[in-house]
PDB file of C-alpha atoms in Angstrom:
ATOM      1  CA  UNK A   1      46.361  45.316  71.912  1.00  0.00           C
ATOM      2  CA  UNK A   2      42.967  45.909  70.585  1.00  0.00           C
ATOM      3  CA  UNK A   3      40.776  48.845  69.646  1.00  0.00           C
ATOM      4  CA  UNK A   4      39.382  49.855  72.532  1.00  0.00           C
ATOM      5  CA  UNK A   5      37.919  52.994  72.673  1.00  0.00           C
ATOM      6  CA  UNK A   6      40.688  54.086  75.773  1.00  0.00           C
ATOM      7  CA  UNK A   7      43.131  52.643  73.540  1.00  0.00           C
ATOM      8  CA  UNK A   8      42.668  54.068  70.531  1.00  0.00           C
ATOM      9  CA  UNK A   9      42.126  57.799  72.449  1.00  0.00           C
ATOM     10  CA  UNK A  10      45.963  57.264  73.605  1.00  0.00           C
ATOM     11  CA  UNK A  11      46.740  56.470  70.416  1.00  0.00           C
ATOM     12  CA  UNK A  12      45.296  59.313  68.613  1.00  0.00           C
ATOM     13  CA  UNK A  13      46.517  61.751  71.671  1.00  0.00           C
ATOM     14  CA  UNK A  14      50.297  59.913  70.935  1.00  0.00           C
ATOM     15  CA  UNK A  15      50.340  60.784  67.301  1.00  0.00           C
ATOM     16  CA  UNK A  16      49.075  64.419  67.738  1.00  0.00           C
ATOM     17  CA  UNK A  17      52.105  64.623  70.218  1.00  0.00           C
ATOM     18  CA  UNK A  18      54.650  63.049  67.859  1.00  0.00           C
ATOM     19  CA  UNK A  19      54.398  63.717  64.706  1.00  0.00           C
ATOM     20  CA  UNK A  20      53.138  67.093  63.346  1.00  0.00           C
ATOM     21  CA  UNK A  21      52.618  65.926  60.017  1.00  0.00           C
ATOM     22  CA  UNK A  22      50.031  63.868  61.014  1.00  0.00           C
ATOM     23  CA  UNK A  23      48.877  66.291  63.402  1.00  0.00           C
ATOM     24  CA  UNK A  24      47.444  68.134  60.574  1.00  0.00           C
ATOM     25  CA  UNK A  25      45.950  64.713  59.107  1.00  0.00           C
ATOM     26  CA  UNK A  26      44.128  63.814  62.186  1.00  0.00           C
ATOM     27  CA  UNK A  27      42.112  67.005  62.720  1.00  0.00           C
ATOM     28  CA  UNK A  28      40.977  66.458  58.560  1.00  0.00           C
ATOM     29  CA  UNK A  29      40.213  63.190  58.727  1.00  0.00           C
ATOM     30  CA  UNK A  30      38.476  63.319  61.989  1.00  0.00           C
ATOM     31  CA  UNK A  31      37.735  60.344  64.646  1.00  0.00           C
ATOM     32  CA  UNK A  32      39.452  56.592  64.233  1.00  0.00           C
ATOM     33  CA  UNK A  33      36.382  54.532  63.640  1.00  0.00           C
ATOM     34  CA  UNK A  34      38.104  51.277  62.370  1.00  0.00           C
ATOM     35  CA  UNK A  35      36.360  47.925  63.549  1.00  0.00           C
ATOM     36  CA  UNK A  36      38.037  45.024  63.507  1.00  0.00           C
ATOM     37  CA  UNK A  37      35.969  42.523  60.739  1.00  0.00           C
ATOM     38  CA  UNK A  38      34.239  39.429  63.073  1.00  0.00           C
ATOM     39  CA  UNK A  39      33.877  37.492  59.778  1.00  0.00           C
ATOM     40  CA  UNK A  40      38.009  36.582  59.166  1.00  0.00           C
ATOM     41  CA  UNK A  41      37.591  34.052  56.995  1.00  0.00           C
ATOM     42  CA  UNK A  42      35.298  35.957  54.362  1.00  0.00           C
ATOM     43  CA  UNK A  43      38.300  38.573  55.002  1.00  0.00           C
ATOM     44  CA  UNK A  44      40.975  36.120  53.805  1.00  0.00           C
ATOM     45  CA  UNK A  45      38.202  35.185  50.723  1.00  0.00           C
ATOM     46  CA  UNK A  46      38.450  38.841  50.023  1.00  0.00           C
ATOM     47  CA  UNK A  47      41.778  39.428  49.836  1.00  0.00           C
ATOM     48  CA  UNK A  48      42.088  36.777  47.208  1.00  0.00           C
ATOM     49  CA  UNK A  49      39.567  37.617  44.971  1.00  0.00           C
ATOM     50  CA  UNK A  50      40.823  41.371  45.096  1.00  0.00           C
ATOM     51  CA  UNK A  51      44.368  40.572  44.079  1.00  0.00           C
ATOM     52  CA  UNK A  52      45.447  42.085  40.854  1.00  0.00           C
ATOM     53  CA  UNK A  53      41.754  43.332  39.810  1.00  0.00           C
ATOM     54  CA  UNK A  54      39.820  46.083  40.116  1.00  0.00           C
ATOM     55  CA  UNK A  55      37.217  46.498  43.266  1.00  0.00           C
ATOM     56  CA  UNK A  56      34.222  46.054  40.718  1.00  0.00           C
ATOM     57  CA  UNK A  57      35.642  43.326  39.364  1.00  0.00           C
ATOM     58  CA  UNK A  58      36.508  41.712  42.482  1.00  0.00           C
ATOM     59  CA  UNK A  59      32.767  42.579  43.950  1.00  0.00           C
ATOM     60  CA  UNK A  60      31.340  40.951  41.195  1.00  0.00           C
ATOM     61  CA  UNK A  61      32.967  37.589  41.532  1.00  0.00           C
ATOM     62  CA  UNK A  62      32.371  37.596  45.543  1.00  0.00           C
ATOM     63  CA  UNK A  63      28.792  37.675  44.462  1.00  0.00           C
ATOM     64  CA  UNK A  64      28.550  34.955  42.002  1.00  0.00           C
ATOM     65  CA  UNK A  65      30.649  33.143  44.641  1.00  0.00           C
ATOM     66  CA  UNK A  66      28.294  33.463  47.370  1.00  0.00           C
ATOM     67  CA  UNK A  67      25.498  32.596  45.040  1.00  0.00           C
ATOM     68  CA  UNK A  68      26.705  29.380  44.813  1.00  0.00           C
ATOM     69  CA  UNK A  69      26.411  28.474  48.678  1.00  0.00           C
ATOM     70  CA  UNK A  70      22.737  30.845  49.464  1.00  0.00           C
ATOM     71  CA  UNK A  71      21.160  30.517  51.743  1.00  0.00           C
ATOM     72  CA  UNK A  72      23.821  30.064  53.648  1.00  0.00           C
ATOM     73  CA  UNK A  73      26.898  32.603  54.357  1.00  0.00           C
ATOM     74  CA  UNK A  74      30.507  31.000  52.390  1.00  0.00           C
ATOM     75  CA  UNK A  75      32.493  29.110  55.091  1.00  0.00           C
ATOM     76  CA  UNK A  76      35.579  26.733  54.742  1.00  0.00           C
ATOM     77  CA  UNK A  77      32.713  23.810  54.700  1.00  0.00           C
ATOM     78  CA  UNK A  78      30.298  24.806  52.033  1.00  0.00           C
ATOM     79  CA  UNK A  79      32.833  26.880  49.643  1.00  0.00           C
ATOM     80  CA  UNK A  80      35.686  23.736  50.429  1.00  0.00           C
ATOM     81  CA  UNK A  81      32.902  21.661  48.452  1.00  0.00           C
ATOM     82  CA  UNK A  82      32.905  23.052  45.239  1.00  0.00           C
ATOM     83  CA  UNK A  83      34.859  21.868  42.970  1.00  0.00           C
ATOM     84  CA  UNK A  84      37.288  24.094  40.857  1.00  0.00           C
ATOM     85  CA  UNK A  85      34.765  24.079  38.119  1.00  0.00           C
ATOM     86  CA  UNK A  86      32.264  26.012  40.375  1.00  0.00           C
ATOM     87  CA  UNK A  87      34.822  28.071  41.790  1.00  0.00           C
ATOM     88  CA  UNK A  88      35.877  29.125  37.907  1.00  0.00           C
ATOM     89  CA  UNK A  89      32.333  29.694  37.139  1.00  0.00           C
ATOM     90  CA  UNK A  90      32.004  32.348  39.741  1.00  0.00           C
ATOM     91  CA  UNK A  91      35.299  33.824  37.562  1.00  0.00           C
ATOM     92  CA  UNK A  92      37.982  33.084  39.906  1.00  0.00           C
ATOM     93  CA  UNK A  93      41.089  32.441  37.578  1.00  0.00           C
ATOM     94  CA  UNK A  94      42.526  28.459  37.917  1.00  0.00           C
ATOM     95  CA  UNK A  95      45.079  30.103  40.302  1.00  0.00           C
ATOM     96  CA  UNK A  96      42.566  31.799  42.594  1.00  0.00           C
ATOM     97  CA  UNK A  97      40.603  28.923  42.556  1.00  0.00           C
ATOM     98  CA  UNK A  98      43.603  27.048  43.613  1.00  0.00           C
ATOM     99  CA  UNK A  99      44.184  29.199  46.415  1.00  0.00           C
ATOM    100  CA  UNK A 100      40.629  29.564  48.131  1.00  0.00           C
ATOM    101  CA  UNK A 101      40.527  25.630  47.882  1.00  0.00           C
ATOM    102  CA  UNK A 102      44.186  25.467  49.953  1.00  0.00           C
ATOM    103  CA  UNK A 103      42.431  28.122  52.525  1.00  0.00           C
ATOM    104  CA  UNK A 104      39.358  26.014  52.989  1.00  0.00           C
ATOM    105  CA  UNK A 105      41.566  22.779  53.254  1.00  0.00           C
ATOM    106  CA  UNK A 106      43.020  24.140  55.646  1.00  0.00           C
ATOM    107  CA  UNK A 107      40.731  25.719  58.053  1.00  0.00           C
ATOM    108  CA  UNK A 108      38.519  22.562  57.536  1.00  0.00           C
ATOM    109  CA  UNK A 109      41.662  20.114  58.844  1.00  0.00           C
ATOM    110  CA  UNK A 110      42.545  22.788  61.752  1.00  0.00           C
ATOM    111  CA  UNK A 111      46.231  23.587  60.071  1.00  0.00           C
ATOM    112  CA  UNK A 112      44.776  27.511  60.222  1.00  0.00           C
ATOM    113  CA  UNK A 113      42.546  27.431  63.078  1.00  0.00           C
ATOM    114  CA  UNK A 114      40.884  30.892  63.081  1.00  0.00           C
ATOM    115  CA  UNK A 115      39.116  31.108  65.923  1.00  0.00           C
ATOM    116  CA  UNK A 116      42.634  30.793  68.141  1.00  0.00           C
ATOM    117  CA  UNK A 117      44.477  32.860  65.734  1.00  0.00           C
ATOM    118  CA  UNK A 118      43.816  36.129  67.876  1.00  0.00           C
ATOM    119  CA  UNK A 119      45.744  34.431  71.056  1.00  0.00           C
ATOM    120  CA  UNK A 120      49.257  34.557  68.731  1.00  0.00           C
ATOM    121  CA  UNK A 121      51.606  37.357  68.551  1.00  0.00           C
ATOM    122  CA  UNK A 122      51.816  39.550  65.879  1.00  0.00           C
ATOM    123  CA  UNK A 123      54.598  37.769  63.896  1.00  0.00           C
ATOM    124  CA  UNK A 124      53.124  34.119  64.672  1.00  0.00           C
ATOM    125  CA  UNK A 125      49.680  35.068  63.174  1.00  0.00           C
ATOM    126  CA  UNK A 126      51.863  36.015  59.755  1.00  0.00           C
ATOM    127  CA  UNK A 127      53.814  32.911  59.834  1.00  0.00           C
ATOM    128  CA  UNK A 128      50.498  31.034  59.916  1.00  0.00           C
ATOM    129  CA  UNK A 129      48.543  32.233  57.555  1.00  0.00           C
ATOM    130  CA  UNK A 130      51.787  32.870  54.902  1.00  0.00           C
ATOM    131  CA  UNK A 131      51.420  29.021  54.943  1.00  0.00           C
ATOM    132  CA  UNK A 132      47.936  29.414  52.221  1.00  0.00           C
ATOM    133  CA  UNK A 133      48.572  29.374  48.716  1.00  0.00           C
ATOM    134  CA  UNK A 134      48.461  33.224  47.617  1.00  0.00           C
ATOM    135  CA  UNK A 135      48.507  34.829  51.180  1.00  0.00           C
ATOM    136  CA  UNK A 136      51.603  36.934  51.659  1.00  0.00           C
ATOM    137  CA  UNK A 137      53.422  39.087  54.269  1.00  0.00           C
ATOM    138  CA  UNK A 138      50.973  42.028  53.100  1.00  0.00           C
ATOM    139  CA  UNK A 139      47.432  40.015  53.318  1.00  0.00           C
ATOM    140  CA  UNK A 140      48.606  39.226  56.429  1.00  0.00           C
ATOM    141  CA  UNK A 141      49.184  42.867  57.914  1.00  0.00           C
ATOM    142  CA  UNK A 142      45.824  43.581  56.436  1.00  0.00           C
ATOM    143  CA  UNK A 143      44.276  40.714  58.521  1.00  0.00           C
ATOM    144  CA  UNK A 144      46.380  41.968  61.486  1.00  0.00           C
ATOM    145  CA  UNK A 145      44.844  45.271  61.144  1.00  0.00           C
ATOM    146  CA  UNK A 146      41.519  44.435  60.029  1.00  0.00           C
ATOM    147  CA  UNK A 147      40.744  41.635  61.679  1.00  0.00           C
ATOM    148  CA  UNK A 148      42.409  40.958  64.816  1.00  0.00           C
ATOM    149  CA  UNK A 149      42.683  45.063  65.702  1.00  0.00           C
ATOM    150  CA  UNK A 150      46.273  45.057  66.566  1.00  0.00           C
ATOM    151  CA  UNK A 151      47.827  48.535  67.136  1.00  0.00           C
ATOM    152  CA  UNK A 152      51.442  48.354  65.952  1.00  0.00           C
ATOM    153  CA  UNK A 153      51.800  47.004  62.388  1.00  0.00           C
ATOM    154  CA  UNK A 154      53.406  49.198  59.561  1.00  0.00           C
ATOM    155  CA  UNK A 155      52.936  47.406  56.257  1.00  0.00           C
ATOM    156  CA  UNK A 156      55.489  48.769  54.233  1.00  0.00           C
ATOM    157  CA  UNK A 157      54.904  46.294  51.585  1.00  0.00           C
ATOM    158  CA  UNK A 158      51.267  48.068  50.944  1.00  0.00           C
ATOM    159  CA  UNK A 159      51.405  51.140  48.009  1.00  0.00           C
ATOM    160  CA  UNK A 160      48.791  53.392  49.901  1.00  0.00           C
ATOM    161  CA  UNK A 161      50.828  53.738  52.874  1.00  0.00           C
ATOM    162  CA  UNK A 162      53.943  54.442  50.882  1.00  0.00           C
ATOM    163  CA  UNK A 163      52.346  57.116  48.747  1.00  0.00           C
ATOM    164  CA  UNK A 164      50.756  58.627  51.872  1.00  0.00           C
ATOM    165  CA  UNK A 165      54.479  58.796  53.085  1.00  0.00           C
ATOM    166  CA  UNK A 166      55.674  60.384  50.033  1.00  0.00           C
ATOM    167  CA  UNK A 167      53.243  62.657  49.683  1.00  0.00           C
ATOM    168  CA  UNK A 168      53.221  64.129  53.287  1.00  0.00           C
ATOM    169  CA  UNK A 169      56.556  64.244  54.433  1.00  0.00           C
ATOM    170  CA  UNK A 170      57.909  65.705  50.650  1.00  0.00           C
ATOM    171  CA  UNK A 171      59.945  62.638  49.418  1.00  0.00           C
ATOM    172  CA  UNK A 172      61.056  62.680  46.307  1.00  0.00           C
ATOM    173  CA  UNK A 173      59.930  59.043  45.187  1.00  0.00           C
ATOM    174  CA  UNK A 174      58.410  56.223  47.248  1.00  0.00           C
ATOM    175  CA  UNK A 175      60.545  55.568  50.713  1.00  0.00           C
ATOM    176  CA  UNK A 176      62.352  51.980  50.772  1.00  0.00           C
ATOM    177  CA  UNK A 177      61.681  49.823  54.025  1.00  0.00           C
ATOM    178  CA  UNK A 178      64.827  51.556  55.924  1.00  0.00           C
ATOM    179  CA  UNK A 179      62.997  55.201  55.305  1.00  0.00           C
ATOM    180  CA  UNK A 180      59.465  54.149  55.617  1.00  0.00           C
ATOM    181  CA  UNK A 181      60.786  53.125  59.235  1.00  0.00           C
ATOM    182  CA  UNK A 182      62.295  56.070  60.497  1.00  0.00           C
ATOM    183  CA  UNK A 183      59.586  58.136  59.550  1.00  0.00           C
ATOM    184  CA  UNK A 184      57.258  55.573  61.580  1.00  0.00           C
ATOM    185  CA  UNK A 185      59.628  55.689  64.441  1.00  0.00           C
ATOM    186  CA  UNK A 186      57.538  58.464  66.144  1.00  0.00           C
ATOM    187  CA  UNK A 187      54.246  56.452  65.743  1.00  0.00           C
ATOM    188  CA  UNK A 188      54.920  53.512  67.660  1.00  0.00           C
ATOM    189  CA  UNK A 189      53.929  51.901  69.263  1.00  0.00           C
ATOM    190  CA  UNK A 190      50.281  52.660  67.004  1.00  0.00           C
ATOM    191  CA  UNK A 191      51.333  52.220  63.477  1.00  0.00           C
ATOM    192  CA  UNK A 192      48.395  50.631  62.656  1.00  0.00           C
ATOM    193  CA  UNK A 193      46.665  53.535  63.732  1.00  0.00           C
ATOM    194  CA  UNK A 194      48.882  55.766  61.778  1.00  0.00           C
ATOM    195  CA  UNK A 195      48.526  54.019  58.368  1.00  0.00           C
ATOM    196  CA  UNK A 196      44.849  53.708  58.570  1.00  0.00           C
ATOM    197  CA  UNK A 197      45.044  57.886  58.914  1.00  0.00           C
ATOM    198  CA  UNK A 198      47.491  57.639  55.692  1.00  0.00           C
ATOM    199  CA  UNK A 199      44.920  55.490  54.121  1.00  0.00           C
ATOM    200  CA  UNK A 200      42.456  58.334  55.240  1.00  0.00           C
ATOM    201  CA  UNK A 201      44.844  61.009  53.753  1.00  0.00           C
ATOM    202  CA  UNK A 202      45.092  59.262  49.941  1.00  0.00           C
ATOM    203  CA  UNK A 203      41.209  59.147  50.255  1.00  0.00           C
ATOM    204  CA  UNK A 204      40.516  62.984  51.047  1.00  0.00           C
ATOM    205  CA  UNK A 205      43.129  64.059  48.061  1.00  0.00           C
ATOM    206  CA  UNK A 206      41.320  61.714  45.919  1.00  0.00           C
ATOM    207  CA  UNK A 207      37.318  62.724  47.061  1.00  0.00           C
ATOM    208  CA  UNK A 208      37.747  65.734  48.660  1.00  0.00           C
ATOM    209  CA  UNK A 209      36.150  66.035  52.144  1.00  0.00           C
ATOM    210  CA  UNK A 210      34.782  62.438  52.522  1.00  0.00           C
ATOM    211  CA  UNK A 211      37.048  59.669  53.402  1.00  0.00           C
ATOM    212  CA  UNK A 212      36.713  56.295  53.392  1.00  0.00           C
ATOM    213  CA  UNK A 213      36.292  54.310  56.255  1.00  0.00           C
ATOM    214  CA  UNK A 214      37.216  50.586  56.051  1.00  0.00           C
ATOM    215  CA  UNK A 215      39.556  48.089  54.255  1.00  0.00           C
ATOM    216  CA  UNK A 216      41.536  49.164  51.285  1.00  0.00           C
ATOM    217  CA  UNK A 217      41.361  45.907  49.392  1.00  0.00           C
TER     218      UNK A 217
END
């Protein structure tokens, strides 16, 4: 399932119905406007550069990085043929330069064919692309959400969502997997759709009245 627009007004008319709590969310935040990213390899880029570092930081080295390949836009081809040294001079760490050169490696050979991806299920697309160096369970919700538009993933593993949870249902501390479920029990089968509205929720207690709109990474 994809965003549609007739799919995503069921799925914002099924979480109004289910779940008061985000009830109350919806009519802050406003409309769903997530669209799903065409570019999916920059996406995967992204989400290793961004690990452990701040956004700034992790702006400042996509720049440098696409620097290298102007005038044209970093693929697996051009970024796949710099060598570590380049990749380091951008200020990717040895292990993040390890792990964009196993991504390009492998969309080059076809081992993580991207433009088929899409046609998987939900849990095939993770076992693929768990297969890169530094790409985890969690990346690969992102990408499910982000980039292929599916409606039903809850990543538990991601902090936002959990202290979205916490903070509008009342918990105590951050829910474990088991309560993190139940709650989400209601939202199904649009979970994606629910945790970009928690995403939404941490954004207006942090700036107010203005939300953010796209990936948290």
């Amino acid at each position: 399932m994809r965003y549609s627009r007739d799919r995503v007004d069921l799925a914002v008319k099924h979480l109004r119905a289910a779940d008061p709590v985000l009830r109350a969310v919806i009519r802050r935040v406003g409309p769903f406007t997530l669209r799903p990213q065409r570019d999916r390899f920059g996406m995967l880029v992204r989400s290793i550069i961004s690990q452990q570092i701040s956004v700034l930081a992790a702006r400042s080295i996509r720049r440098r990085l696409e620097s290298l390949v102007l005038p044209e836009r970093p693929s697996a081809e051009n970024l796949g043929s710099l060598s570590l040294e380049q990749l380091r001079s951008a200020g990717l760490s040895p292990q993040k330069s390890s792990y964009l050169a196993d991504l390009c490696g492998r969309v080059r050979d076809g081992r993580l064919d991207l433009r088929t991806i899409g046609r998987q299920p939900d849990e095939a697309v993770i076992a693929d692309l768990v297969q890169v160096k530094g790409i985890g369970r969690w990346t690969a919700q992102m990408f499910l959400i982000f980039a292929l538009g599916r409606l039903d993933v809850l990543p538990h593993d991601d902090l936002g969502v959990r202290a979205a949870i916490r903070r509008l249902y009342g918990l105590a501390e951050l829910p474990d997997r088991a309560t993190s479920e139940r709650i989400a029990r209601p939202w199904r089968p649009f979970a994606s759709v629910a945790s970009w509205y928690c995403w939404r929720s941490i954004d207006l207690a942090r700036n107010g009245d203005k939300p953010e709109q796209g990936y948290p990474v």
